[in-house]
mmCIF file of C-alpha atoms and ligand atoms in Angstrom:
data_model
loop_
_atom_site.group_PDB
_atom_site.id
_atom_site.type_symbol
_atom_site.label_atom_id
_atom_site.label_comp_id
_atom_site.label_asym_id
_atom_site.label_seq_id
_atom_site.Cartn_x
_atom_site.Cartn_y
_atom_site.Cartn_z
ATOM 1 C CA MET A 4 -18.575 -36.606 -13.279
ATOM 2 C CA THR A 5 -19.683 -33.776 -10.228
ATOM 3 C CA THR A 6 -21.732 -34.855 -7.866
ATOM 4 C CA ARG A 7 -24.679 -33.181 -6.219
ATOM 5 C CA ARG A 8 -23.091 -32.653 -2.894
ATOM 6 C CA LYS A 9 -19.858 -31.318 -4.767
ATOM 7 C CA PHE A 10 -21.844 -29.017 -6.960
ATOM 8 C CA LEU A 11 -23.490 -28.123 -3.901
ATOM 9 C CA GLY A 12 -20.408 -26.841 -2.442
ATOM 10 C CA GLN A 13 -18.802 -24.977 -5.438
ATOM 11 C CA SER A 14 -21.767 -22.922 -6.043
ATOM 12 C CA LEU A 15 -22.135 -21.539 -2.112
ATOM 13 C CA LEU A 16 -18.142 -21.220 -2.037
ATOM 14 C CA GLY A 17 -18.655 -19.296 -5.030
ATOM 15 C CA ALA A 18 -21.672 -17.185 -3.478
ATOM 16 C CA PHE A 19 -20.012 -16.669 -0.740
ATOM 17 C CA ALA A 20 -16.756 -16.099 -1.362
ATOM 18 C CA ALA A 21 -17.040 -12.189 -1.284
ATOM 19 C CA SER A 22 -19.983 -12.332 1.620
ATOM 20 C CA ASP A 23 -19.945 -12.106 5.652
ATOM 21 C CA THR A 24 -17.923 -14.887 7.267
ATOM 22 C CA SER A 25 -19.606 -14.592 10.032
ATOM 23 C CA PHE A 26 -22.960 -15.995 8.323
ATOM 24 C CA TRP A 27 -20.981 -18.713 6.810
ATOM 25 C CA SER A 28 -19.581 -20.195 9.800
ATOM 26 C CA LYS A 29 -22.963 -20.509 11.545
ATOM 27 C CA THR A 30 -24.880 -21.646 8.524
ATOM 28 C CA PHE A 31 -22.379 -24.375 6.843
ATOM 29 C CA GLN A 32 -19.354 -24.678 9.257
ATOM 30 C CA GLY A 33 -20.706 -27.314 11.011
ATOM 31 C CA ALA A 34 -21.967 -29.049 8.055
ATOM 32 C CA GLY A 35 -19.037 -30.068 6.923
ATOM 33 C CA PHE A 36 -17.920 -27.466 4.531
ATOM 34 C CA ALA A 37 -14.550 -25.775 4.764
ATOM 35 C CA LYS A 38 -14.546 -22.037 5.091
ATOM 36 C CA PRO A 39 -13.897 -19.993 2.007
ATOM 37 C CA LYS A 40 -10.232 -17.795 2.644
ATOM 38 C CA THR A 41 -12.429 -15.025 2.275
ATOM 39 C CA LEU A 42 -13.228 -11.659 3.554
ATOM 40 C CA PRO A 43 -12.056 -9.680 6.135
ATOM 41 C CA LEU A 44 -8.284 -9.396 4.841
ATOM 42 C CA VAL A 45 -5.561 -6.752 4.792
ATOM 43 C CA ILE A 46 -2.332 -6.919 2.884
ATOM 44 C CA ALA A 47 0.621 -5.036 2.951
ATOM 45 C CA THR A 48 4.124 -3.606 1.184
ATOM 46 C CA TRP A 49 7.209 -5.728 2.721
ATOM 47 C CA ASP A 50 6.974 -6.988 6.519
ATOM 48 C CA ASN A 51 4.430 -4.797 7.750
ATOM 49 C CA ARG A 52 2.956 -7.218 9.964
ATOM 50 C CA LYS A 53 2.396 -4.797 12.817
ATOM 51 C CA ALA A 54 0.417 -2.620 10.603
ATOM 52 C CA THR A 55 -1.812 -5.527 9.458
ATOM 53 C CA GLN A 56 -2.254 -6.166 13.015
ATOM 54 C CA ALA A 57 -3.277 -2.703 13.710
ATOM 55 C CA ALA A 58 -5.918 -3.357 10.248
ATOM 56 C CA TRP A 59 -7.004 -6.317 11.319
ATOM 57 C CA ASP A 60 -7.915 -5.096 14.404
ATOM 58 C CA VAL A 61 -10.427 -2.959 12.921
ATOM 59 C CA LEU A 62 -11.801 -5.895 10.410
ATOM 60 C CA SER A 63 -11.958 -8.577 13.306
ATOM 61 C CA ALA A 64 -14.651 -6.162 14.639
ATOM 62 C CA ASP A 65 -16.780 -5.683 11.339
ATOM 63 C CA GLY A 66 -15.121 -2.323 11.079
ATOM 64 C CA ARG A 67 -14.531 -0.587 8.038
ATOM 65 C CA ALA A 68 -11.631 -1.466 5.596
ATOM 66 C CA LEU A 69 -11.036 2.336 5.308
ATOM 67 C CA ASP A 70 -10.632 2.817 9.031
ATOM 68 C CA ALA A 71 -8.417 -0.436 8.520
ATOM 69 C CA VAL A 72 -6.103 0.756 6.146
ATOM 70 C CA GLU A 73 -5.471 4.358 8.374
ATOM 71 C CA ALA A 74 -4.862 2.201 11.510
ATOM 72 C CA GLY A 75 -2.397 -0.029 9.615
ATOM 73 C CA ALA A 76 -0.847 3.147 8.274
ATOM 74 C CA ARG A 77 0.091 4.723 11.114
ATOM 75 C CA ILE A 78 2.325 2.230 12.655
ATOM 76 C CA PRO A 79 5.356 2.693 10.561
ATOM 77 C CA GLU A 80 4.752 6.750 10.382
ATOM 78 C CA ALA A 81 4.983 6.872 14.264
ATOM 79 C CA ASP A 82 8.117 4.080 14.379
ATOM 80 C CA PRO A 83 11.644 6.439 14.692
ATOM 81 C CA LEU A 84 13.349 2.976 13.447
ATOM 82 C CA ASP A 85 11.238 3.208 9.881
ATOM 83 C CA THR A 86 13.694 4.975 7.445
ATOM 84 C CA SER A 87 11.000 5.154 4.874
ATOM 85 C CA VAL A 88 7.716 6.691 6.761
ATOM 86 C CA GLY A 89 6.918 8.927 8.813
ATOM 87 C CA TYR A 90 8.878 9.971 11.631
ATOM 88 C CA GLY A 91 12.401 8.554 11.359
ATOM 89 C CA GLY A 92 12.270 9.484 7.651
ATOM 90 C CA PHE A 93 15.445 9.411 5.787
ATOM 91 C CA PRO A 94 15.408 13.873 4.498
ATOM 92 C CA ASP A 95 15.967 15.505 1.428
ATOM 93 C CA ARG A 96 19.443 16.302 0.228
ATOM 94 C CA ASP A 97 18.464 19.599 2.067
ATOM 95 C CA GLY A 98 18.105 17.753 5.807
ATOM 96 C CA HIS A 99 14.452 17.783 5.346
ATOM 97 C CA VAL A 100 11.793 15.140 5.965
ATOM 98 C CA THR A 101 8.805 15.605 3.619
ATOM 99 C CA LEU A 102 6.222 12.787 3.123
ATOM 100 C CA ASP A 103 3.609 12.018 0.589
ATOM 101 C CA ALA A 104 0.351 10.095 1.113
ATOM 102 C CA CYS A 105 -2.900 9.237 -0.087
ATOM 103 C CA ILE A 106 -5.900 7.123 1.055
ATOM 104 C CA MET A 107 -9.093 5.935 -0.623
ATOM 105 C CA ASP A 108 -12.612 4.521 0.692
ATOM 106 C CA GLU A 109 -14.737 2.010 -0.731
ATOM 107 C CA PHE A 110 -16.724 4.852 -2.713
ATOM 108 C CA GLY A 111 -13.770 6.304 -4.654
ATOM 109 C CA MET A 112 -13.444 8.731 -3.227
ATOM 110 C CA ALA A 113 -9.750 10.069 -2.367
ATOM 111 C CA GLY A 114 -7.125 12.345 -0.108
ATOM 112 C CA SER A 115 -3.567 12.842 -0.854
ATOM 113 C CA VAL A 116 -1.102 14.980 1.030
ATOM 114 C CA CYS A 117 2.672 15.785 -0.386
ATOM 115 C CA PHE A 118 5.710 17.464 0.405
ATOM 116 C CA LEU A 119 4.323 18.016 3.989
ATOM 117 C CA GLU A 120 6.972 18.548 6.939
ATOM 118 C CA ASN A 121 6.366 17.967 10.703
ATOM 119 C CA ILE A 122 3.422 16.256 10.638
ATOM 120 C CA MET A 123 4.112 12.578 12.248
ATOM 121 C CA HIS A 124 0.185 11.117 10.257
ATOM 122 C CA PRO A 125 0.371 12.273 6.832
ATOM 123 C CA ILE A 126 -2.391 9.670 5.592
ATOM 124 C CA SER A 127 -4.882 10.674 8.500
ATOM 125 C CA VAL A 128 -3.958 14.560 6.888
ATOM 126 C CA ALA A 129 -5.087 12.973 3.484
ATOM 127 C CA ARG A 130 -8.203 11.136 5.155
ATOM 128 C CA LYS A 131 -9.301 15.042 6.473
ATOM 129 C CA VAL A 132 -8.213 16.426 2.415
ATOM 130 C CA MET A 133 -10.637 13.480 1.271
ATOM 131 C CA GLU A 134 -13.152 13.815 3.730
ATOM 132 C CA LYS A 135 -13.603 17.360 5.075
ATOM 133 C CA THR A 136 -12.353 19.458 1.474
ATOM 134 C CA PRO A 137 -14.126 19.457 -1.687
ATOM 135 C CA HIS A 138 -9.811 18.996 -3.257
ATOM 136 C CA VAL A 139 -8.569 15.773 -3.606
ATOM 137 C CA MET A 140 -4.634 16.745 -2.948
ATOM 138 C CA LEU A 141 -2.789 19.338 -1.169
ATOM 139 C CA VAL A 142 0.602 19.903 -1.168
ATOM 140 C CA GLY A 143 3.409 21.730 0.959
ATOM 141 C CA GLU A 144 2.885 24.595 2.859
ATOM 142 C CA GLY A 145 -0.947 24.492 2.305
ATOM 143 C CA ALA A 146 -0.899 21.041 2.976
ATOM 144 C CA LEU A 147 0.549 22.284 6.453
ATOM 145 C CA GLN A 148 -1.556 25.049 7.340
ATOM 146 C CA PHE A 149 -4.784 22.470 6.309
ATOM 147 C CA ALA A 150 -3.104 19.807 9.136
ATOM 148 C CA LYS A 151 -2.529 22.483 11.660
ATOM 149 C CA GLU A 152 -6.588 24.058 10.991
ATOM 150 C CA GLU A 153 -7.070 20.259 11.700
ATOM 151 C CA GLY A 154 -5.526 19.998 14.966
ATOM 152 C CA PHE A 155 -2.062 17.777 14.048
ATOM 153 C CA LYS A 156 0.920 18.992 15.951
ATOM 154 C CA GLU A 157 4.110 19.811 14.062
ATOM 155 C CA GLU A 158 7.060 18.080 15.628
ATOM 156 C CA ASN A 159 10.688 17.121 14.175
ATOM 157 C CA LEU A 160 10.450 14.195 12.633
ATOM 158 C CA LEU A 161 13.944 14.390 11.917
ATOM 159 C CA THR A 162 16.196 11.349 13.997
ATOM 160 C CA ASP A 163 19.697 11.415 15.430
ATOM 161 C CA VAL A 164 19.898 8.124 12.871
ATOM 162 C CA ALA A 165 18.333 9.873 9.938
ATOM 163 C CA LYS A 166 20.449 12.801 10.229
ATOM 164 C CA ASP A 167 23.675 10.555 10.597
ATOM 165 C CA ALA A 168 22.609 9.113 7.579
ATOM 166 C CA TRP A 169 22.538 12.102 5.831
ATOM 167 C CA GLU A 170 25.516 13.793 6.932
ATOM 168 C CA LYS A 171 27.500 10.527 5.677
ATOM 169 C CA TRP A 172 25.551 10.688 2.417
ATOM 170 C CA LYS A 173 26.394 14.079 2.567
ATOM 171 C CA LEU A 174 30.486 13.796 1.825
ATOM 172 C CA LYS A 175 29.988 11.761 -1.447
ATOM 173 C CA SER A 176 26.556 13.535 -1.828
ATOM 174 C CA GLU A 177 25.796 10.246 -4.966
ATOM 175 C CA TYR A 178 21.880 10.020 -5.333
ATOM 176 C CA LYS A 179 21.719 5.995 -7.139
ATOM 177 C CA PRO A 180 18.821 4.690 -5.097
ATOM 178 C CA VAL A 181 18.989 0.764 -4.752
ATOM 179 C CA ILE A 182 15.566 0.091 -3.575
ATOM 180 C CA ASN A 183 15.421 -3.434 -2.133
ATOM 181 C CA ILE A 184 18.823 -3.233 -1.053
ATOM 182 C CA GLU A 185 18.427 0.204 1.343
ATOM 183 C CA ARG A 186 15.803 -1.657 2.453
ATOM 184 C CA HIS A 187 12.807 0.301 1.783
ATOM 185 C CA ASP A 188 10.057 0.393 3.600
ATOM 186 C CA THR A 189 7.297 2.556 1.728
ATOM 187 C CA ILE A 190 3.349 0.888 3.093
ATOM 188 C CA GLY A 191 1.100 0.612 0.736
ATOM 189 C CA ILE A 192 -1.884 -1.289 2.396
ATOM 190 C CA LEU A 193 -5.116 -2.747 1.085
ATOM 191 C CA ALA A 194 -8.092 -4.033 3.134
ATOM 192 C CA LEU A 195 -11.891 -5.341 2.456
ATOM 193 C CA ASP A 196 -13.975 -5.675 5.106
ATOM 194 C CA THR A 197 -16.950 -8.121 6.359
ATOM 195 C CA LYS A 198 -19.403 -6.008 4.323
ATOM 196 C CA ASN A 199 -17.617 -6.345 1.482
ATOM 197 C CA ARG A 200 -16.076 -2.443 1.637
ATOM 198 C CA ILE A 201 -12.481 -1.676 0.288
ATOM 199 C CA ALA A 202 -9.605 0.505 0.857
ATOM 200 C CA GLY A 203 -6.397 1.522 -0.057
ATOM 201 C CA ALA A 204 -3.298 3.718 2.028
ATOM 202 C CA CYS A 205 -0.005 4.555 1.471
ATOM 203 C CA THR A 206 2.305 6.491 3.046
ATOM 204 C CA THR A 207 6.177 7.338 2.788
ATOM 205 C CA SER A 208 8.915 9.757 2.995
ATOM 206 C CA GLY A 209 9.928 9.091 -0.355
ATOM 207 C CA MET A 210 13.310 8.066 -1.822
ATOM 208 C CA ALA A 211 16.287 8.719 0.759
ATOM 209 C CA PHE A 212 18.218 12.230 -0.068
ATOM 210 C CA LYS A 213 16.264 12.873 -2.931
ATOM 211 C CA MET A 214 16.083 16.843 -4.507
ATOM 212 C CA ARG A 215 13.781 19.296 -2.427
ATOM 213 C CA GLY A 216 10.206 19.187 -3.839
ATOM 214 C CA ARG A 217 10.347 15.794 -5.421
ATOM 215 C CA VAL A 218 7.585 14.143 -5.012
ATOM 216 C CA GLY A 219 6.737 10.474 -5.334
ATOM 217 C CA ASP A 220 4.248 8.099 -7.068
ATOM 218 C CA SER A 221 3.204 7.380 -2.894
ATOM 219 C CA PRO A 222 0.799 9.938 -2.697
ATOM 220 C CA ILE A 223 -0.643 10.173 -6.634
ATOM 221 C CA ILE A 224 -3.885 8.605 -7.045
ATOM 222 C CA GLY A 225 -3.660 5.372 -9.220
ATOM 223 C CA ALA A 226 0.002 5.577 -9.421
ATOM 224 C CA GLY A 227 1.349 4.100 -5.579
ATOM 225 C CA MET A 228 -2.278 3.145 -4.854
ATOM 226 C CA TYR A 229 -5.972 2.482 -6.505
ATOM 227 C CA ALA A 230 -8.581 1.430 -5.327
ATOM 228 C CA ASP A 231 -12.137 0.686 -7.095
ATOM 229 C CA ASN A 232 -14.845 -1.271 -4.726
ATOM 230 C CA GLU A 233 -16.426 -3.028 -8.347
ATOM 231 C CA VAL A 234 -12.721 -4.287 -8.921
ATOM 232 C CA GLY A 235 -10.282 -4.627 -6.446
ATOM 233 C CA ALA A 236 -7.260 -2.841 -4.966
ATOM 234 C CA ALA A 237 -3.180 -2.330 -5.576
ATOM 235 C CA ALA A 238 -0.788 -0.328 -4.151
ATOM 236 C CA CYS A 239 3.183 -0.543 -4.327
ATOM 237 C CA SER A 240 6.517 0.320 -3.237
ATOM 238 C CA GLY A 241 9.819 1.048 -5.384
ATOM 239 C CA LEU A 242 11.295 3.689 -7.863
ATOM 240 C CA GLY A 243 8.737 6.030 -8.040
ATOM 241 C CA GLU A 244 9.772 7.827 -11.003
ATOM 242 C CA ILE A 245 8.787 4.988 -13.078
ATOM 243 C CA LEU A 246 5.304 4.279 -11.246
ATOM 244 C CA LEU A 247 4.698 7.876 -12.087
ATOM 245 C CA ARG A 248 4.780 7.704 -15.651
ATOM 246 C CA THR A 249 2.927 4.170 -15.502
ATOM 247 C CA LEU A 250 0.131 4.704 -13.738
ATOM 248 C CA GLY A 251 1.006 1.278 -12.101
ATOM 249 C CA CYS A 252 -1.908 0.775 -9.539
ATOM 250 C CA PHE A 253 -4.516 1.760 -11.707
ATOM 251 C CA LEU A 254 -3.232 -0.455 -14.623
ATOM 252 C CA VAL A 255 -3.270 -3.702 -12.409
ATOM 253 C CA VAL A 256 -6.871 -2.731 -11.254
ATOM 254 C CA GLU A 257 -8.111 -2.025 -14.988
ATOM 255 C CA GLU A 258 -6.081 -5.436 -15.723
ATOM 256 C CA MET A 259 -8.724 -7.194 -13.464
ATOM 257 C CA ARG A 260 -11.627 -5.636 -14.834
ATOM 258 C CA ARG A 261 -10.435 -6.788 -17.953
ATOM 259 C CA GLY A 262 -10.750 -10.664 -16.065
ATOM 260 C CA ALA A 263 -6.987 -10.728 -15.109
ATOM 261 C CA SER A 264 -6.909 -12.213 -11.338
ATOM 262 C CA PRO A 265 -4.878 -10.290 -8.895
ATOM 263 C CA GLN A 266 -2.055 -12.070 -9.655
ATOM 264 C CA LYS A 267 -2.300 -12.174 -13.284
ATOM 265 C CA ALA A 268 -2.813 -8.342 -13.469
ATOM 266 C CA ALA A 269 0.292 -7.807 -10.884
ATOM 267 C CA GLU A 270 2.543 -10.109 -13.661
ATOM 268 C CA LEU A 271 0.609 -8.266 -16.417
ATOM 269 C CA THR A 272 1.663 -4.369 -15.616
ATOM 270 C CA ILE A 273 5.324 -5.780 -14.397
ATOM 271 C CA GLU A 274 5.597 -7.160 -17.736
ATOM 272 C CA ARG A 275 4.352 -3.941 -19.315
ATOM 273 C CA ILE A 276 6.793 -1.483 -17.128
ATOM 274 C CA VAL A 277 10.028 -3.450 -18.061
ATOM 275 C CA LYS A 278 8.897 -3.829 -21.598
ATOM 276 C CA LYS A 279 8.603 0.259 -21.889
ATOM 277 C CA TYR A 280 11.631 1.035 -19.373
ATOM 278 C CA PRO A 281 14.092 -1.959 -19.816
ATOM 279 C CA THR A 282 17.150 -0.307 -19.282
ATOM 280 C CA GLN A 283 15.718 1.373 -16.160
ATOM 281 C CA CYS A 284 14.226 -1.752 -14.456
ATOM 282 C CA LYS A 285 17.669 -3.331 -14.477
ATOM 283 C CA ASP A 286 18.671 -1.460 -11.551
ATOM 284 C CA ALA A 287 15.395 -0.386 -9.893
ATOM 285 C CA GLN A 288 12.570 -2.806 -8.194
ATOM 286 C CA VAL A 289 9.109 -2.347 -8.497
ATOM 287 C CA GLY A 290 6.555 -4.318 -6.513
ATOM 288 C CA PHE A 291 2.914 -4.860 -6.119
ATOM 289 C CA VAL A 292 0.315 -5.867 -4.162
ATOM 290 C CA VAL A 293 -2.964 -6.325 -5.166
ATOM 291 C CA ILE A 294 -6.708 -7.395 -4.320
ATOM 292 C CA ASP A 295 -10.145 -8.235 -5.330
ATOM 293 C CA VAL A 296 -13.431 -8.013 -4.522
ATOM 294 C CA LYS A 297 -13.863 -11.627 -4.179
ATOM 295 C CA GLY A 298 -10.844 -11.801 -1.403
ATOM 296 C CA ARG A 299 -8.338 -12.774 -3.684
ATOM 297 C CA HIS A 300 -4.856 -11.374 -3.399
ATOM 298 C CA GLY A 301 -1.954 -11.137 -5.816
ATOM 299 C CA ALA A 302 2.131 -9.864 -5.583
ATOM 300 C CA TYR A 303 4.308 -9.371 -7.964
ATOM 301 C CA SER A 304 7.977 -7.305 -8.386
ATOM 302 C CA ILE A 305 10.624 -6.486 -10.719
ATOM 303 C CA HIS A 306 13.246 -8.182 -8.880
ATOM 304 C CA PRO A 307 13.471 -10.688 -6.097
ATOM 305 C CA GLY A 308 13.339 -9.190 -2.662
ATOM 306 C CA PHE A 309 10.373 -7.752 -2.451
ATOM 307 C CA ASN A 310 7.713 -9.127 0.140
ATOM 308 C CA TYR A 311 4.489 -8.434 1.591
ATOM 309 C CA ALA A 312 2.752 -9.304 4.542
ATOM 310 C CA LEU A 313 -0.812 -10.949 4.302
ATOM 311 C CA TYR A 314 -3.037 -10.960 7.503
ATOM 312 C CA GLN A 315 -6.621 -13.476 5.869
ATOM 313 C CA ASP A 316 -8.211 -16.452 7.611
ATOM 314 C CA GLY A 317 -6.538 -15.465 11.485
ATOM 315 C CA LYS A 318 -3.540 -15.810 10.599
ATOM 316 C CA ASN A 319 -0.714 -12.882 9.856
ATOM 317 C CA GLN A 320 1.778 -14.075 7.409
ATOM 318 C CA VAL A 321 4.978 -12.742 5.123
ATOM 319 C CA PHE A 322 5.494 -14.144 2.035
ATOM 320 C CA GLU A 323 8.328 -13.918 -0.450
ATOM 321 C CA SER A 324 6.440 -12.066 -3.900
ATOM 322 C CA LYS A 325 7.440 -13.736 -7.312
ATOM 323 C CA SER A 326 9.500 -12.089 -9.334
ATOM 324 C CA LEU A 327 9.900 -11.012 -13.664
ATOM 325 C CA PHE A 328 14.009 -11.705 -13.306
ATOM 326 C CA LYS A 329 15.105 -14.277 -10.708
HETATM 327 C C1 LIG B 527 9.210 7.029 -4.128
HETATM 328 N N1 LIG B 527 7.772 4.505 -4.120
HETATM 329 O O1 LIG B 527 8.981 7.756 -3.363
HETATM 330 C C2 LIG B 527 8.283 5.807 -3.095
HETATM 331 C C3 LIG B 527 9.456 4.692 -2.608
HETATM 332 C C4 LIG B 527 9.627 3.488 -1.897
HETATM 333 O O2 LIG B 527 9.566 2.262 -0.430
HETATM 334 O O3 LIG B 527 8.829 2.860 -2.334
HETATM 335 N N2 LIG B 527 10.125 3.081 -0.778
HETATM 336 O O4 LIG B 527 9.412 6.622 -4.824
#
């Protein structure tokens, strides 16, 4: 039988699942109720704990989720050792580092840049596109022109390490992406702040040694990332061509809208992708991170090897994602 105390506890947990945790602590912690694991939270693809830390610094000061995901995404963008994002990213097959990024806020507004060269922080340019232009996406030369007008400085993003890797690759010029194994670290990052505002960002240098002009899923709203303040958000990493054909992140959010939990929504989406592209998925990785507006999270990938960083309830941790294939 449900006791009154237990019932009250359950209803309060439900009622406060998506509300201000500081209010929770002031009011109920002393009364013996455990604090619900809720807001704020930030999740990112791969072991991007430095990024979730930067985002948490914003969130724990009651900052906006949008500022948190931008701050998080800027960490790997500036890291020369991260060969999949921003400065230090592996170039295309002609030796140019070309960057893709997108961002969404709690109002469903979106900004994106792709095929952007010589700018270290494409995520911040994407945010400017969202906030300062009537458009959603700027590409290549136009994106660079806009970035310069907004005060971003042009710099060489090709490090010696990335150049050496490219020189080696040229000896055989074999294009065969092996996603996990190559340690792809594209960051998709999602946050929910203490005021229940959701946001997402995704930034990458794309597949190493791709054809010049190739754009992947990461800057495409709904493919590399999607956020809807009514439901939740999803971000991903993996073979962009599969995600472009399936608009994977949009699908994850729509599954949640139909009632699935974040974990279930990620699983349903991976199952659907693999059913549609069984041959391609044998050798390709795709992994999702997902949150909903109640502060729950999920993650799922095609193959083992995908992991993610979650900062919630004061702890910044890395978890292995479950996968369809074992
Ligand atoms: C792309 N989705 O450009 C990106 C690659 C990726 O970690 O996720 N790398 O296809």
